[in-house]
Amino acid sequence: MSNITLTEDEKDVLQELMNVAYGNATAIVADMLDAFASLSIPNIKIMQTAELLNELHDLKGDSYFFSTQAFAGEFSGESAFFIDNESAQNLALHLELETDEDLQDAILELTNVLTSSLTTRLAKEMNTEVKFSLPSISKIPLNEMDQNDSFKEYSQVIVIDTQLNFEDQKINGEIFILTKDGSIEWLKNQLNNILEAMM
Amino acid sequence: MKYLVTDDSKLARLSIVKSLKAHVGDAEIFQAENGEVAVALVKEHKPDVVFLDLTMPVLDGYGALPLIKECNQKIKVIVVSADIQEQAKTKVMALGAEMHIQKPINADKMQEILELI
Amino acid sequence: MAEKSTQQYLRSNDVNEKLIASIDNGIIILDEELSIFYYNKWLEIHTQLKEVDVLNHKIDEVFTNINGKTLKRKIKTALRMETPTFYTATITKYLLPIKINQLKISGFKHMRQDVSVIPFDKEKRLVALIITDQTNVTNTNNLLQSNIKKVQDLNNELIKERETIDERVILLKIDTNNLITQTSRAYTDLLGFDKESIINNDYFYLERLQMPVALKEEIQKHQREKKVLKFEKVSLTSEGKEICLLSTLVPQYNQSAQHIGFIIFSENITNAKLLQEHQEKLLRNSRASAMGEMISMIAHQWRQPLSVINTIIATLKIKKELDILEDHLITSSYNRIEETVSFLSETIDDFRNFFKENKELKRVPMHIIFEKSNNLLRSEMEIYSILYEEDIDEKLLITTLQNELVQTIINILKNSVDAFKENPHDAQKLTVKSYESQTCITIEIEDNAGGIPKDILQKVFEPYFSTKSKNGTGLGLYVCKTIIEEHLKGQLTMRSRDNKTKTIIELPKNVVVS
C-alpha cells in the first residue's frame, strides 16, 4: 500500500463530518453523565503506526485506561479511547461507582457510547452503515503500548483524534478512530463525493 | 439584506451559502473562517444576519457572539453548531443568539430559519 | 411492504417458538423501569424461573445482585443512541446469577456472560437483553492469562539468571573451529579486554603465549573426543597481571544434538593459589627452623658422649705414654666407645628420619612416638633439671603420620623446655599423658613453667607470633596446629592456669589423612 494523503479539502470535509458526529456523540455522553462537555476541533492525520505510537507516548500521565471497539462495514476499523487514571477516578466519583469493576464497565460504556454514536453518525453522513463488536478494555502503562497488538495491524492509519473534556468534573479523554487500507480509500472517495455535491 | 457565514470548515460554509442562495438569490453573502474575522467583517459590512459556528480556532463562537452583539444589538445571530447539548443552547441564547440550530443545514432547514426571522 | 410482512412473519409465534426458544442465548425484554416483558426458554431453564412468574416484575427485584442504576443508564443510553450498549464478561462477570455445575470449570460459581442491551422499541421504550454464555471463553482466557503470567515470571527469572551468570561466571564459548562466539561480562571484566576484540578470534591464537604446548595438546585431544576437561592455566590481563584460572572445557550441543562447540567455564583461583603458595612457604620456613633447632639439640645430645669418648681416648693416651695400658682396659674402652658412637649415630638417624618425607600411615605404639620425640630433648632436660613424667599405656597404638606427629610433639616439648629456661625454678616438671576414648586418642602435655597470660594464649597459634626473646621464628605452634588439624584431621588446643600450661592434642581413631 503506497502512502495515501488527504488534500486540504478532503481534510476539511472529514473534519466537519467528524465535528457533527462528535457533537452528537458528546450530547449523548453528556446526557448519560448528566454533565456538560466542551467540544474541541478534531485533529485529522494520516500517519504510520510508529508515528502514532510516538504520539501516544506524548500523552501525559503514567497510567491510562485504554479501551477499543471494532466496527465493521464499508467503513471499518477500530476506535480507541484513552482516559488517564485521574479522570477515571473522577468519573467513578461522578457516577458514584464503588468498585473497580463498575468503573471499568463505565469506561467501556463511555467508549461504546462515544464510538457507536460517533461512528454511526459519521457513517450516516457518508451514506453507509456500520456494525459494532463488544468493546474491550485494558489498563496498561504507556511504555508497553508498543507491545499492544491492536496497533500492529495497522501500517498506515487515519487518525481522527478528538478530546472529550468535562471541565467541571475534570474528566478528560482522547478518542482515536483508526482505519486503514481499503477503508482509507473508501473514505477518500466518499469525501470527494460530498465535496463535489457541494460545489 | 446582508449575510455573514462564519465557520472554520469550508464545507460547512459552502453548505450554508448554498442553501441560503436557494432562498435569497443574489443577496450579499460574506464568509469568515473564525470569530475574529467575523467581528471585523461585521464592523466593515454591517450584515443583518450572522450564521455562527461555535467550535472554531483563534476566536470561537462563544467569544465572537458578544462582540458581534456589541457592534449592533439588532444583528440576528444564528448559531449553527454540532454541539447540541442543552447547556450549549442555553449559553448561546443567554449571550444574545436568535436561535441554535444543529448542523448540518440543508435547504429545508434554511427555509424554516428564514421564516422565523 | 416487504419489510412489514417480514416483521410480521418474524413475530409470529411459530418462529418465536422454533427459533427464539431454541436459541442458545438468554433474551429478556425490559422497559426503562426494568419491568420484564419477555423471558425466553433458555432463561427459564437456566434460572429455573418460569416466564409467568417474572413477567411485570422488575429485574433487579428478581435478581437482587443487579445494579438497577447502571442497567437503567445502559438502557437509556441504548435507546438514545439507537445502538446497543453492553456488559462484558471480562469485567462485569455476569448479570444473571446462573450457577454452573461443570467439573472442568473450577474457577467460577456463576456463568460468565456478555450482555448486549439492544434498543428494541423506541416508542415503547423497550430494550432486549441478549445474554451469551462466555464461561468457556472466559475460563480459557483466565487459564491463558495465568499461563502467560507464569511464562513471564519464568522469563524474568531466566533473564535475571542470565544476567547473574553473565556477571559472575567466567565463561567463554567457542565454535567447532575454535573461534570465540561468546564471552561473559565476568570474563571480559576479569581480563580487562573488550568483548569486540575477543569475539571471532581463534581461542588458541589468543592464548598462544600463555598456554604450554602440553596443555594445548591435552585440550585438543579432549576436543576430538568431545570430553570434559579440567585444567589450570595462567592468563594475562590487559594490564599484564597474572591470573590463575581453573577451567572446565565442556562440549556444547544444540537442540538437535548436533555438536556446535565448547563452553569453557573458569574459576579465578589466583587468590587461593597465592594462599597455598604462602602456606607452603611457611611450612618450608618452619622445616628450616626446625632443622636449625634440631641441630642445636644434636649438639646438646652429642656434647656428653663426645666428652665421654674424649675422656676415654685421653685416658688411653696417657696410660700408653706411661706404658701402663692394660689389654682389658683397651677392650672395655673400645666397647664403651662403640656404645657411645652407636648412640651418636642413632641420634643422627632419628634426625635424618625426621626430615624424610613420609606420607604413609603407620600403626605405632604411642610410647615410641614419645621416645623418638625425647631422644633429641633428653639431655637438655637433664641439664636444666626438668623432671619428665610419662603416663602412657604400653599397649596404646596409634595410626598416624609418624614424623609429623613426632615433629609436633618435639615442638611442644621444646616450647616447654624453653619456657623453663626463661623462668627456672626448683620443681620443674613436664607431665605427658595419653589415653584413648571411643572415637579419639588424646595426648596431654603439661608443664609448670609459669603459664601463659590469657591475651597471649589467644594469639599463640597465629603465624609469626613469638614470646621467645631470641631465635624464635614464631612458626612453631602455627605449624603444629596446621599439621594436627589439616594433615591429621585432629584438634590442637592450649590451656593455661596458675603457672601451668596444658597442650591437648585430640586425634581421630579412624584417620583419613589428606
Tab-separated table of N, CA, C and O in Angstrom, chain C residues 160-200:
chain	number	residue	atom	x	y	z
C	160	LYS	N	17.046	-12.733	34.659
C	160	LYS	CA	17.831	-12.370	35.839
C	160	LYS	C	19.002	-13.333	36.008
C	160	LYS	O	20.127	-12.927	36.269
C	161	GLU	N	18.677	-14.622	35.841
C	161	GLU	CA	19.716	-15.625	35.988
C	161	GLU	C	20.814	-15.432	34.947
C	161	GLU	O	21.990	-15.546	35.246
C	162	ARG	N	20.363	-15.147	33.738
C	162	ARG	CA	21.337	-14.929	32.673
C	162	ARG	C	22.245	-13.760	33.007
C	162	ARG	O	23.443	-13.812	32.781
C	163	GLU	N	21.616	-12.718	33.574
C	163	GLU	CA	22.411	-11.550	33.950
C	163	GLU	C	23.420	-11.912	35.026
C	163	GLU	O	24.571	-11.497	34.996
C	164	THR	N	22.914	-12.715	36.000
C	164	THR	CA	23.796	-13.129	37.090
C	164	THR	C	24.946	-13.955	36.542
C	164	THR	O	26.098	-13.755	36.904
C	165	ILE	N	24.598	-14.892	35.650
C	165	ILE	CA	25.629	-15.734	35.059
C	165	ILE	C	26.633	-14.864	34.318
C	165	ILE	O	27.838	-14.994	34.479
C	166	ASP	N	26.088	-13.943	33.538
C	166	ASP	CA	26.945	-13.071	32.763
C	166	ASP	C	27.891	-12.298	33.675
C	166	ASP	O	29.043	-12.083	33.363
C	167	GLU	N	27.344	-11.910	34.827
C	167	GLU	CA	28.094	-11.075	35.740
C	167	GLU	C	29.109	-11.885	36.545
C	167	GLU	O	30.180	-11.412	36.866
C	168	ARG	N	28.707	-13.110	36.897
C	168	ARG	CA	29.512	-13.880	37.850
C	168	ARG	C	30.359	-14.976	37.233
C	168	ARG	O	31.404	-15.307	37.756
C	169	VAL	N	29.832	-15.600	36.187
C	169	VAL	CA	30.520	-16.776	35.675
C	169	VAL	C	31.487	-16.386	34.574
C	169	VAL	O	31.129	-15.721	33.618
C	170	ILE	N	32.731	-16.793	34.772
C	170	ILE	CA	33.748	-16.516	33.770
C	170	ILE	C	33.567	-17.568	32.693
C	170	ILE	O	33.826	-18.755	32.924
C	171	LEU	N	33.077	-17.109	31.557
C	171	LEU	CA	32.630	-18.079	30.566
C	171	LEU	C	33.045	-17.658	29.166
C	171	LEU	O	33.054	-16.477	28.828
C	172	LEU	N	33.391	-18.649	28.391
C	172	LEU	CA	33.840	-18.416	27.029
C	172	LEU	C	33.232	-19.514	26.183
C	172	LEU	O	33.238	-20.674	26.577
C	173	LYS	N	32.652	-19.127	25.031
C	173	LYS	CA	32.130	-20.172	24.155
C	173	LYS	C	32.926	-20.154	22.861
C	173	LYS	O	33.202	-19.074	22.319
C	174	ILE	N	33.281	-21.340	22.380
C	174	ILE	CA	33.969	-21.405	21.090
C	174	ILE	C	33.223	-22.357	20.173
C	174	ILE	O	32.543	-23.273	20.640
C	175	ASP	N	33.300	-22.096	18.880
C	175	ASP	CA	32.617	-22.993	17.949
C	175	ASP	C	33.552	-24.138	17.569
C	175	ASP	O	34.644	-24.284	18.128
C	176	THR	N	33.129	-24.941	16.615
C	176	THR	CA	33.923	-26.123	16.275
C	176	THR	C	35.248	-25.743	15.608
C	176	THR	O	36.168	-26.547	15.524
C	177	ASN	N	35.359	-24.490	15.137
C	177	ASN	CA	36.631	-24.047	14.548
C	177	ASN	C	37.473	-23.277	15.560
C	177	ASN	O	38.398	-22.565	15.185
C	178	ASN	N	37.094	-23.391	16.829
C	178	ASN	CA	37.799	-22.711	17.920
C	178	ASN	C	37.690	-21.192	17.873
C	178	ASN	O	38.467	-20.489	18.511
C	179	LEU	N	36.713	-20.693	17.101
C	179	LEU	CA	36.502	-19.242	17.107
C	179	LEU	C	35.609	-18.894	18.292
C	179	LEU	O	34.616	-19.566	18.552
C	180	ILE	N	35.975	-17.843	18.995
C	180	ILE	CA	35.213	-17.450	20.179
C	180	ILE	C	33.885	-16.831	19.742
C	180	ILE	O	33.869	-15.874	18.963
C	181	THR	N	32.777	-17.392	20.226
C	181	THR	CA	31.465	-16.896	19.813
C	181	THR	C	30.809	-16.066	20.904
C	181	THR	O	29.941	-15.265	20.635
C	182	GLN	N	31.229	-16.284	22.135
C	182	GLN	CA	30.573	-15.562	23.228
C	182	GLN	C	31.500	-15.467	24.432
C	182	GLN	O	32.238	-16.403	24.737
C	183	THR	N	31.427	-14.325	25.112
C	183	THR	CA	32.157	-14.207	26.375
C	183	THR	C	31.210	-13.600	27.385
C	183	THR	O	30.331	-12.831	27.023
C	184	SER	N	31.377	-13.956	28.633
C	184	SER	CA	30.532	-13.330	29.656
C	184	SER	C	31.194	-12.038	30.106
C	184	SER	O	32.384	-11.827	29.884
C	185	ARG	N	30.390	-11.189	30.735
C	185	ARG	CA	30.946	-9.928	31.230
C	185	ARG	C	32.002	-10.193	32.290
C	185	ARG	O	32.987	-9.483	32.401
C	186	ALA	N	31.771	-11.266	33.080
C	186	ALA	CA	32.728	-11.614	34.123
C	186	ALA	C	34.095	-11.895	33.504
C	186	ALA	O	35.130	-11.519	34.054
C	187	TYR	N	34.086	-12.529	32.324
C	187	TYR	CA	35.334	-12.864	31.650
C	187	TYR	C	36.051	-11.601	31.185
C	187	TYR	O	37.215	-11.391	31.474
C	188	THR	N	35.295	-10.756	30.470
C	188	THR	CA	35.930	-9.553	29.931
C	188	THR	C	36.340	-8.600	31.047
C	188	THR	O	37.371	-7.944	30.959
C	189	ASP	N	35.524	-8.552	32.119
C	189	ASP	CA	35.870	-7.690	33.252
C	189	ASP	C	37.161	-8.155	33.914
C	189	ASP	O	38.024	-7.355	34.258
C	190	LEU	N	37.260	-9.481	34.100
C	190	LEU	CA	38.417	-10.030	34.791
C	190	LEU	C	39.689	-9.786	33.994
C	190	LEU	O	40.711	-9.375	34.537
C	191	LEU	N	39.596	-10.040	32.690
C	191	LEU	CA	40.808	-9.944	31.877
C	191	LEU	C	41.018	-8.547	31.313
C	191	LEU	O	42.077	-8.234	30.789
C	192	GLY	N	39.989	-7.699	31.445
C	192	GLY	CA	40.141	-6.308	31.013
C	192	GLY	C	40.195	-6.128	29.510
C	192	GLY	O	40.807	-5.193	29.021
C	193	PHE	N	39.565	-7.050	28.767
C	193	PHE	CA	39.527	-6.899	27.317
C	193	PHE	C	38.135	-6.475	26.876
C	193	PHE	O	37.149	-6.773	27.544
C	194	ASP	N	38.047	-5.835	25.714
C	194	ASP	CA	36.759	-5.539	25.115
C	194	ASP	C	36.188	-6.819	24.548
C	194	ASP	O	36.923	-7.624	23.984
C	195	LYS	N	34.893	-6.948	24.672
C	195	LYS	CA	34.228	-8.111	24.086
C	195	LYS	C	34.532	-8.182	22.588
C	195	LYS	O	34.876	-9.229	22.053
C	196	GLU	N	34.462	-7.025	21.929
C	196	GLU	CA	34.623	-6.978	20.478
C	196	GLU	C	36.000	-7.474	20.040
C	196	GLU	O	36.165	-8.041	18.968
C	197	SER	N	37.002	-7.220	20.890
C	197	SER	CA	38.350	-7.602	20.491
C	197	SER	C	38.586	-9.097	20.657
C	197	SER	O	39.585	-9.634	20.197
C	198	ILE	N	37.666	-9.763	21.346
C	198	ILE	CA	37.838	-11.193	21.589
C	198	ILE	C	36.985	-12.033	20.648
C	198	ILE	O	37.432	-13.039	20.105
C	199	ILE	N	35.733	-11.584	20.473
C	199	ILE	CA	34.780	-12.342	19.658
C	199	ILE	C	35.354	-12.597	18.260
C	199	ILE	O	35.986	-11.722	17.677
C	200	ASN	N	35.142	-13.797	17.774
C	200	ASN	CA	35.576	-14.215	16.436
C	200	ASN	C	37.077	-14.461	16.307
C	200	ASN	O	37.567	-14.715	15.224
